PDB file of C-alpha atoms in Angstrom:
ATOM      1  CA  MET A  62    -127.838   4.845 154.531  1.00 43.00           C
ATOM      2  CA  LEU A  63    -131.235   3.265 153.953  1.00 43.00           C
ATOM      3  CA  ARG A  64    -131.143  -0.455 154.452  1.00 46.00           C
ATOM      4  CA  ARG A  65    -133.069  -2.677 152.126  1.00 45.00           C
ATOM      5  CA  ARG A  66    -135.808  -4.499 153.978  1.00 45.00           C
ATOM      6  CA  LYS A  67    -136.641  -7.919 152.667  1.00 45.00           C
ATOM      7  CA  PRO A  68    -140.193  -9.266 152.644  1.00 42.00           C
ATOM      8  CA  ALA A  69    -141.004 -12.130 154.965  1.00 38.00           C
ATOM      9  CA  GLU A  70    -141.714 -14.187 151.849  1.00 41.00           C
ATOM     10  CA  PRO A  71    -141.062 -13.634 148.125  1.00 40.00           C
ATOM     11  CA  PRO A  72    -143.195 -10.825 146.620  1.00 42.00           C
ATOM     12  CA  GLY A  73    -144.871 -13.254 144.240  1.00 40.00           C
ATOM     13  CA  LEU A  74    -146.323 -15.132 147.224  1.00 39.00           C
ATOM     14  CA  LEU A  75    -147.701 -12.111 149.025  1.00 48.00           C
ATOM     15  CA  SER A  76    -151.464 -11.792 148.820  1.00 56.00           C
ATOM     16  CA  ASN A  77    -153.023  -8.808 147.105  1.00 64.00           C
ATOM     17  CA  PRO A  78    -154.975  -6.736 149.690  1.00 66.00           C
ATOM     18  CA  LYS A  79    -158.668  -7.066 148.938  1.00 71.00           C
ATOM     19  CA  PRO A  80    -160.357  -3.851 147.763  1.00 71.00           C
ATOM     20  CA  SER A  81    -162.768  -2.422 150.315  1.00 73.00           C
ATOM     21  CA  LEU A  82    -166.456  -1.944 149.634  1.00 78.00           C
ATOM     22  CA  THR A  83    -165.849   1.813 149.370  1.00 77.00           C
ATOM     23  CA  TYR A  84    -163.141   1.215 146.774  1.00 79.00           C
ATOM     24  CA  ARG A  85    -165.393  -1.033 144.690  1.00 82.00           C
ATOM     25  CA  LEU A  86    -168.268   1.443 144.835  1.00 84.00           C
ATOM     26  CA  ILE A  87    -166.054   4.357 143.757  1.00 83.00           C
ATOM     27  CA  SER A  88    -164.382   2.310 141.027  1.00 83.00           C
ATOM     28  CA  TYR A  89    -167.545   0.983 139.430  1.00 85.00           C
ATOM     29  CA  LEU A  90    -170.094   3.694 140.170  1.00 87.00           C
ATOM     30  CA  LEU A  91    -167.875   6.740 139.587  1.00 85.00           C
ATOM     31  CA  VAL A  92    -164.592   5.940 137.841  1.00 88.00           C
ATOM     32  CA  PHE A  93    -166.038   3.355 135.449  1.00 91.00           C
ATOM     33  CA  PRO A  94    -168.606   5.678 133.813  1.00 92.00           C
ATOM     34  CA  VAL A  95    -166.136   8.583 133.740  1.00 91.00           C
ATOM     35  CA  TYR A  96    -163.418   6.499 132.075  1.00 93.00           C
ATOM     36  CA  ARG A  97    -165.492   4.240 129.841  1.00 93.00           C
ATOM     37  CA  LEU A  98    -168.282   6.596 128.823  1.00 94.00           C
ATOM     38  CA  LEU A  99    -167.177  10.207 129.310  1.00 94.00           C
ATOM     39  CA  PHE A 100    -163.633   9.660 128.011  1.00 95.00           C
ATOM     40  CA  ARG A 101    -164.386   6.620 125.822  1.00 95.00           C
ATOM     41  CA  GLY A 102    -161.699   4.746 127.718  1.00 96.00           C
ATOM     42  CA  ARG A 103    -159.979   1.622 126.417  1.00 97.00           C
ATOM     43  CA  THR A 104    -157.307  -0.526 128.055  1.00 97.00           C
ATOM     44  CA  LEU A 105    -154.895  -2.885 126.320  1.00 98.00           C
ATOM     45  CA  GLY A 106    -152.581  -5.375 128.010  1.00 97.00           C
ATOM     46  CA  ASN A 107    -154.455  -6.405 131.165  1.00 96.00           C
ATOM     47  CA  ALA A 108    -153.026  -9.917 130.820  1.00 96.00           C
ATOM     48  CA  GLN A 109    -149.619  -8.355 131.635  1.00 96.00           C
ATOM     49  CA  VAL A 110    -150.726  -7.227 135.112  1.00 96.00           C
ATOM     50  CA  PRO A 111    -149.517  -9.480 137.970  1.00 93.00           C
ATOM     51  CA  MET A 112    -152.623  -9.798 140.124  1.00 90.00           C
ATOM     52  CA  ASP A 113    -150.846 -10.808 143.327  1.00 88.00           C
ATOM     53  CA  GLY A 114    -147.905  -9.537 145.299  1.00 89.00           C
ATOM     54  CA  ALA A 115    -145.891  -6.358 145.410  1.00 92.00           C
ATOM     55  CA  LEU A 116    -145.810  -4.344 142.195  1.00 95.00           C
ATOM     56  CA  VAL A 117    -144.493  -0.878 141.314  1.00 96.00           C
ATOM     57  CA  VAL A 118    -146.769   0.592 138.652  1.00 96.00           C
ATOM     58  CA  VAL A 119    -144.757   3.171 136.697  1.00 97.00           C
ATOM     59  CA  ALA A 120    -146.619   5.624 134.467  1.00 96.00           C
ATOM     60  CA  ASN A 121    -146.354   8.914 132.638  1.00 97.00           C
ATOM     61  CA  HIS A 122    -148.327  11.769 134.180  1.00 93.00           C
ATOM     62  CA  GLY A 123    -150.347  14.314 132.247  1.00 94.00           C
ATOM     63  CA  SER A 124    -153.404  15.007 134.396  1.00 90.00           C
ATOM     64  CA  HIS A 125    -154.992  14.863 137.854  1.00 85.00           C
ATOM     65  CA  LEU A 126    -157.306  12.265 136.302  1.00 88.00           C
ATOM     66  CA  ASP A 127    -154.478   9.727 136.118  1.00 90.00           C
ATOM     67  CA  PRO A 128    -154.517   8.086 139.604  1.00 87.00           C
ATOM     68  CA  PRO A 129    -158.171   6.911 139.695  1.00 86.00           C
ATOM     69  CA  LEU A 130    -158.183   5.934 136.017  1.00 90.00           C
ATOM     70  CA  LEU A 131    -154.990   3.924 136.436  1.00 88.00           C
ATOM     71  CA  GLY A 132    -156.257   2.007 139.456  1.00 84.00           C
ATOM     72  CA  HIS A 133    -159.516   1.157 137.728  1.00 87.00           C
ATOM     73  CA  ALA A 134    -157.954   0.127 134.416  1.00 91.00           C
ATOM     74  CA  LEU A 135    -155.418  -2.264 135.957  1.00 91.00           C
ATOM     75  CA  GLY A 136    -158.067  -4.327 137.704  1.00 88.00           C
ATOM     76  CA  ARG A 137    -156.386  -4.245 141.122  1.00 87.00           C
ATOM     77  CA  PRO A 138    -156.079  -1.436 143.669  1.00 84.00           C
ATOM     78  CA  VAL A 139    -153.094   0.855 143.199  1.00 88.00           C
ATOM     79  CA  ALA A 140    -151.881   2.823 146.219  1.00 86.00           C
ATOM     80  CA  PHE A 141    -150.719   6.392 145.623  1.00 84.00           C
ATOM     81  CA  MET A 142    -149.028   8.911 147.878  1.00 77.00           C
ATOM     82  CA  ALA A 143    -151.269  11.763 149.069  1.00 73.00           C
ATOM     83  CA  LYS A 144    -150.763  14.835 151.238  1.00 72.00           C
ATOM     84  CA  ALA A 145    -151.474  14.096 154.911  1.00 78.00           C
ATOM     85  CA  GLU A 146    -153.825  17.097 155.120  1.00 79.00           C
ATOM     86  CA  LEU A 147    -156.257  15.425 152.722  1.00 72.00           C
ATOM     87  CA  PHE A 148    -156.882  12.628 155.220  1.00 79.00           C
ATOM     88  CA  LYS A 149    -158.268  15.167 157.700  1.00 84.00           C
ATOM     89  CA  VAL A 150    -160.996  16.327 155.308  1.00 80.00           C
ATOM     90  CA  PRO A 151    -164.354  14.784 156.294  1.00 81.00           C
ATOM     91  CA  LEU A 152    -165.504  12.041 153.917  1.00 74.00           C
ATOM     92  CA  LEU A 153    -162.639  12.687 151.463  1.00 70.00           C
ATOM     93  CA  GLY A 154    -160.122  11.288 153.932  1.00 77.00           C
ATOM     94  CA  ARG A 155    -162.113   8.089 154.366  1.00 75.00           C
ATOM     95  CA  ILE A 156    -162.580   7.680 150.630  1.00 72.00           C
ATOM     96  CA  ILE A 157    -158.942   8.082 149.619  1.00 73.00           C
ATOM     97  CA  ARG A 158    -157.784   5.845 152.480  1.00 74.00           C
ATOM     98  CA  ALA A 159    -160.238   3.156 151.373  1.00 71.00           C
ATOM     99  CA  CYS A 160    -158.792   3.466 147.867  1.00 69.00           C
ATOM    100  CA  GLY A 161    -155.317   2.645 149.146  1.00 70.00           C
ATOM    101  CA  ALA A 162    -153.816   6.142 149.330  1.00 76.00           C
ATOM    102  CA  TYR A 163    -151.185   6.620 152.020  1.00 75.00           C
ATOM    103  CA  PRO A 164    -150.367   9.912 153.770  1.00 77.00           C
ATOM    104  CA  VAL A 165    -147.080  11.764 153.558  1.00 71.00           C
ATOM    105  CA  SER A 166    -146.608  14.909 155.639  1.00 70.00           C
ATOM    106  CA  ARG A 167    -145.967  18.231 153.934  1.00 60.00           C
ATOM    107  CA  GLY A 168    -142.241  18.833 153.812  1.00 58.00           C
ATOM    108  CA  ALA A 169    -141.454  15.189 154.514  1.00 54.00           C
ATOM    109  CA  SER A 170    -138.104  14.007 153.228  1.00 56.00           C
ATOM    110  CA  ASP A 171    -137.790  11.714 150.251  1.00 66.00           C
ATOM    111  CA  ARG A 172    -136.523   9.047 152.636  1.00 75.00           C
ATOM    112  CA  GLU A 173    -139.710   9.141 154.690  1.00 75.00           C
ATOM    113  CA  ALA A 174    -141.864   8.911 151.571  1.00 76.00           C
ATOM    114  CA  ILE A 175    -139.819   5.951 150.335  1.00 81.00           C
ATOM    115  CA  ARG A 176    -140.188   4.191 153.688  1.00 83.00           C
ATOM    116  CA  VAL A 177    -143.968   4.600 153.633  1.00 82.00           C
ATOM    117  CA  ALA A 178    -144.226   3.390 150.037  1.00 85.00           C
ATOM    118  CA  THR A 179    -141.953   0.427 150.777  1.00 87.00           C
ATOM    119  CA  ASP A 180    -144.217  -0.588 153.661  1.00 86.00           C
ATOM    120  CA  ARG A 181    -147.159  -0.644 151.232  1.00 83.00           C
ATOM    121  CA  LEU A 182    -145.227  -2.866 148.854  1.00 89.00           C
ATOM    122  CA  LEU A 183    -144.233  -5.266 151.616  1.00 86.00           C
ATOM    123  CA  GLU A 184    -147.944  -5.585 152.447  1.00 84.00           C
ATOM    124  CA  GLY A 185    -148.493  -6.818 148.885  1.00 84.00           C
ATOM    125  CA  TRP A 186    -149.923  -3.641 147.371  1.00 84.00           C
ATOM    126  CA  ALA A 187    -149.453  -2.356 143.859  1.00 91.00           C
ATOM    127  CA  THR A 188    -147.931   1.084 144.414  1.00 92.00           C
ATOM    128  CA  GLY A 189    -148.225   3.757 141.744  1.00 91.00           C
ATOM    129  CA  VAL A 190    -145.360   6.080 140.823  1.00 91.00           C
ATOM    130  CA  PHE A 191    -145.448   8.794 138.175  1.00 91.00           C
ATOM    131  CA  ILE A 192    -141.912   8.516 136.914  1.00 93.00           C
ATOM    132  CA  ASP A 193    -141.388  12.233 136.164  1.00 92.00           C
ATOM    133  CA  GLY A 194    -142.694  13.167 139.605  1.00 85.00           C
ATOM    134  CA  THR A 195    -145.046  15.823 138.244  1.00 86.00           C
ATOM    135  CA  ARG A 196    -147.456  16.405 135.366  1.00 91.00           C
ATOM    136  CA  GLN A 197    -145.907  16.894 131.945  1.00 95.00           C
ATOM    137  CA  ALA A 198    -147.478  19.278 129.422  1.00 94.00           C
ATOM    138  CA  ASN A 199    -146.766  16.896 126.534  1.00 96.00           C
ATOM    139  CA  GLY A 200    -147.841  13.786 128.460  1.00 96.00           C
ATOM    140  CA  ARG A 201    -144.553  11.967 127.842  1.00 97.00           C
ATOM    141  CA  VAL A 202    -141.754  10.742 130.096  1.00 98.00           C
ATOM    142  CA  ASN A 203    -139.238  13.568 129.801  1.00 97.00           C
ATOM    143  CA  ASN A 204    -137.122  13.638 132.963  1.00 95.00           C
ATOM    144  CA  PRO A 205    -137.547  10.272 134.723  1.00 96.00           C
ATOM    145  CA  GLN A 206    -136.596  10.011 138.376  1.00 92.00           C
ATOM    146  CA  ALA A 207    -135.105   6.912 140.002  1.00 94.00           C
ATOM    147  CA  GLY A 208    -137.670   6.704 142.819  1.00 90.00           C
ATOM    148  CA  ALA A 209    -139.705   3.884 141.258  1.00 93.00           C
ATOM    149  CA  ALA A 210    -136.590   1.805 140.635  1.00 96.00           C
ATOM    150  CA  LEU A 211    -135.391   2.418 144.206  1.00 93.00           C
ATOM    151  CA  LEU A 212    -138.731   1.231 145.592  1.00 93.00           C
ATOM    152  CA  ALA A 213    -138.560  -1.889 143.438  1.00 95.00           C
ATOM    153  CA  ALA A 214    -135.011  -2.597 144.604  1.00 95.00           C
ATOM    154  CA  ARG A 215    -135.889  -2.133 148.291  1.00 92.00           C
ATOM    155  CA  ALA A 216    -138.946  -4.387 148.156  1.00 92.00           C
ATOM    156  CA  GLY A 217    -137.777  -6.857 145.517  1.00 94.00           C
ATOM    157  CA  ALA A 218    -140.835  -5.926 143.444  1.00 95.00           C
ATOM    158  CA  ARG A 219    -141.328  -5.923 139.697  1.00 96.00           C
ATOM    159  CA  LEU A 220    -141.926  -2.699 137.772  1.00 98.00           C
ATOM    160  CA  LEU A 221    -144.907  -2.439 135.427  1.00 98.00           C
ATOM    161  CA  PRO A 222    -144.649   0.338 132.797  1.00 98.00           C
ATOM    162  CA  VAL A 223    -148.014   1.844 131.845  1.00 98.00           C
ATOM    163  CA  ALA A 224    -148.789   4.535 129.273  1.00 98.00           C
ATOM    164  CA  ILE A 225    -151.733   6.881 129.820  1.00 97.00           C
ATOM    165  CA  ILE A 226    -152.623   8.321 126.438  1.00 98.00           C
ATOM    166  CA  ASN A 227    -154.280  11.717 125.977  1.00 97.00           C
ATOM    167  CA  SER A 228    -154.978  12.648 129.608  1.00 95.00           C
ATOM    168  CA  HIS A 229    -152.667  15.664 129.215  1.00 96.00           C
ATOM    169  CA  ARG A 230    -154.850  16.919 126.377  1.00 94.00           C
ATOM    170  CA  ALA A 231    -158.084  16.244 128.261  1.00 94.00           C
ATOM    171  CA  PHE A 232    -157.193  17.940 131.540  1.00 90.00           C
ATOM    172  CA  GLY A 233    -153.490  18.712 131.665  1.00 89.00           C
ATOM    173  CA  PRO A 234    -151.308  21.602 132.807  1.00 88.00           C
ATOM    174  CA  GLY A 235    -152.295  24.868 131.190  1.00 79.00           C
ATOM    175  CA  ASN A 236    -155.694  23.643 130.022  1.00 80.00           C
ATOM    176  CA  SER A 237    -158.464  26.138 130.697  1.00 77.00           C
ATOM    177  CA  GLY A 238    -161.040  23.402 131.225  1.00 84.00           C
ATOM    178  CA  LEU A 239    -161.981  19.772 130.757  1.00 89.00           C
ATOM    179  CA  ARG A 240    -161.962  18.408 127.209  1.00 92.00           C
ATOM    180  CA  LEU A 241    -163.896  15.209 126.533  1.00 93.00           C
ATOM    181  CA  LEU A 242    -161.226  13.463 124.479  1.00 95.00           C
ATOM    182  CA  PRO A 243    -160.549   9.708 124.422  1.00 97.00           C
ATOM    183  CA  ILE A 244    -158.189   8.547 127.180  1.00 97.00           C
ATOM    184  CA  HIS A 245    -156.640   5.125 126.590  1.00 98.00           C
ATOM    185  CA  ILE A 246    -154.235   3.044 128.670  1.00 98.00           C
ATOM    186  CA  ARG A 247    -151.604   0.673 127.276  1.00 98.00           C
ATOM    187  CA  ILE A 248    -149.994  -1.740 129.746  1.00 98.00           C
ATOM    188  CA  GLY A 249    -146.426  -2.834 129.117  1.00 98.00           C
ATOM    189  CA  THR A 250    -144.315  -5.827 130.076  1.00 98.00           C
ATOM    190  CA  PRO A 251    -143.176  -6.262 133.686  1.00 98.00           C
ATOM    191  CA  ILE A 252    -139.518  -5.478 134.382  1.00 98.00           C
ATOM    192  CA  PRO A 253    -137.558  -7.367 137.089  1.00 97.00           C
ATOM    193  CA  PRO A 254    -136.436  -5.352 140.114  1.00 97.00           C
ATOM    194  CA  PRO A 255    -132.995  -3.736 139.825  1.00 97.00           C
ATOM    195  CA  ALA A 256    -130.100  -6.000 140.750  1.00 96.00           C
ATOM    196  CA  SER A 257    -129.078  -3.598 143.518  1.00 96.00           C
ATOM    197  CA  ARG A 258    -129.615  -0.074 144.831  1.00 95.00           C
ATOM    198  CA  LYS A 259    -126.463   1.139 143.096  1.00 96.00           C
ATOM    199  CA  ARG A 260    -127.063   4.156 140.889  1.00 96.00           C
ATOM    200  CA  ALA A 261    -126.095   2.315 137.710  1.00 97.00           C
ATOM    201  CA  ASP A 262    -128.676  -0.423 138.330  1.00 98.00           C
ATOM    202  CA  LEU A 263    -131.398   2.096 139.233  1.00 97.00           C
ATOM    203  CA  ASP A 264    -130.662   4.149 136.115  1.00 97.00           C
ATOM    204  CA  LEU A 265    -130.823   1.034 133.949  1.00 98.00           C
ATOM    205  CA  ALA A 266    -134.284   0.085 135.270  1.00 98.00           C
ATOM    206  CA  THR A 267    -135.488   3.690 135.019  1.00 98.00           C
ATOM    207  CA  ALA A 268    -134.354   3.937 131.389  1.00 98.00           C
ATOM    208  CA  ALA A 269    -136.121   0.653 130.598  1.00 98.00           C
ATOM    209  CA  CYS A 270    -139.366   2.046 132.037  1.00 98.00           C
ATOM    210  CA  GLN A 271    -138.998   5.304 130.092  1.00 98.00           C
ATOM    211  CA  GLU A 272    -138.342   3.439 126.855  1.00 98.00           C
ATOM    212  CA  GLN A 273    -141.371   1.183 127.270  1.00 98.00           C
ATOM    213  CA  ILE A 274    -143.762   3.952 128.284  1.00 98.00           C
ATOM    214  CA  ASN A 275    -142.779   6.334 125.488  1.00 98.00           C
ATOM    215  CA  GLY A 276    -142.875   3.452 123.024  1.00 98.00           C
ATOM    216  CA  LEU A 277    -146.426   2.630 124.112  1.00 98.00           C
ATOM    217  CA  LEU A 278    -147.391   6.306 123.811  1.00 98.00           C
ATOM    218  CA  ASP A 279    -145.994   6.359 120.266  1.00 98.00           C
ATOM    219  CA  GLN A 280    -148.473   3.622 119.298  1.00 97.00           C
ATOM    220  CA  GLY A 281    -151.284   6.100 119.869  1.00 96.00           C
ATOM    221  CA  LEU A 282    -154.903   5.426 120.712  1.00 97.00           C
ATOM    222  CA  ILE A 283    -156.139   1.840 120.812  1.00 96.00           C
ATOM    223  CA  ARG A 284    -158.087   0.950 117.707  1.00 92.00           C
ATOM    224  CA  PRO A 285    -161.221  -1.226 117.880  1.00 85.00           C
TER     225      PRO A 285
END
């Protein structure tokens, strides 16, 4: 059985790791123009983002564009899981590591992945989790997994539901190419960590995330 590891101090007191120079350059010189100009990006709800301490960012997943856009829009680095092989690629490995990505070996067990992600949270990172686990053709939360809630329970971290609108239509599964459609991000209200790692508590937190995210998606694009 996995034992819950408690932070040395409450998550709210942990400092947010400072973004590296590489991260800032990528975010503002590459991601910013892609999101804001190419995809006419808008973000609503930044005041809801806790800027310090451990945070599990829970989002729908419609496109490979989602991780960098999400990290940029939230205003603080968001660490995502990445295949260990990518870290061996010259330049790419250094870039994704600087952006907070953490390696997980091919074929690694879910337990190992959870341990690595929990370590990131205990360091004060915001850790990103796509709640369905894979891209969804309709861009919605259809079959949510309990991994995000389990991470939050292990680290005592809040969950932050986020809706990424239209990325599945711009560059989602089955698309033959990139479509320059608006991609907007709506940020929800933080949810307290589950009361325990019991399945009932994890399912309750997972359902709350699903309800918020799909509700934000139903509001559609952000109007000026």
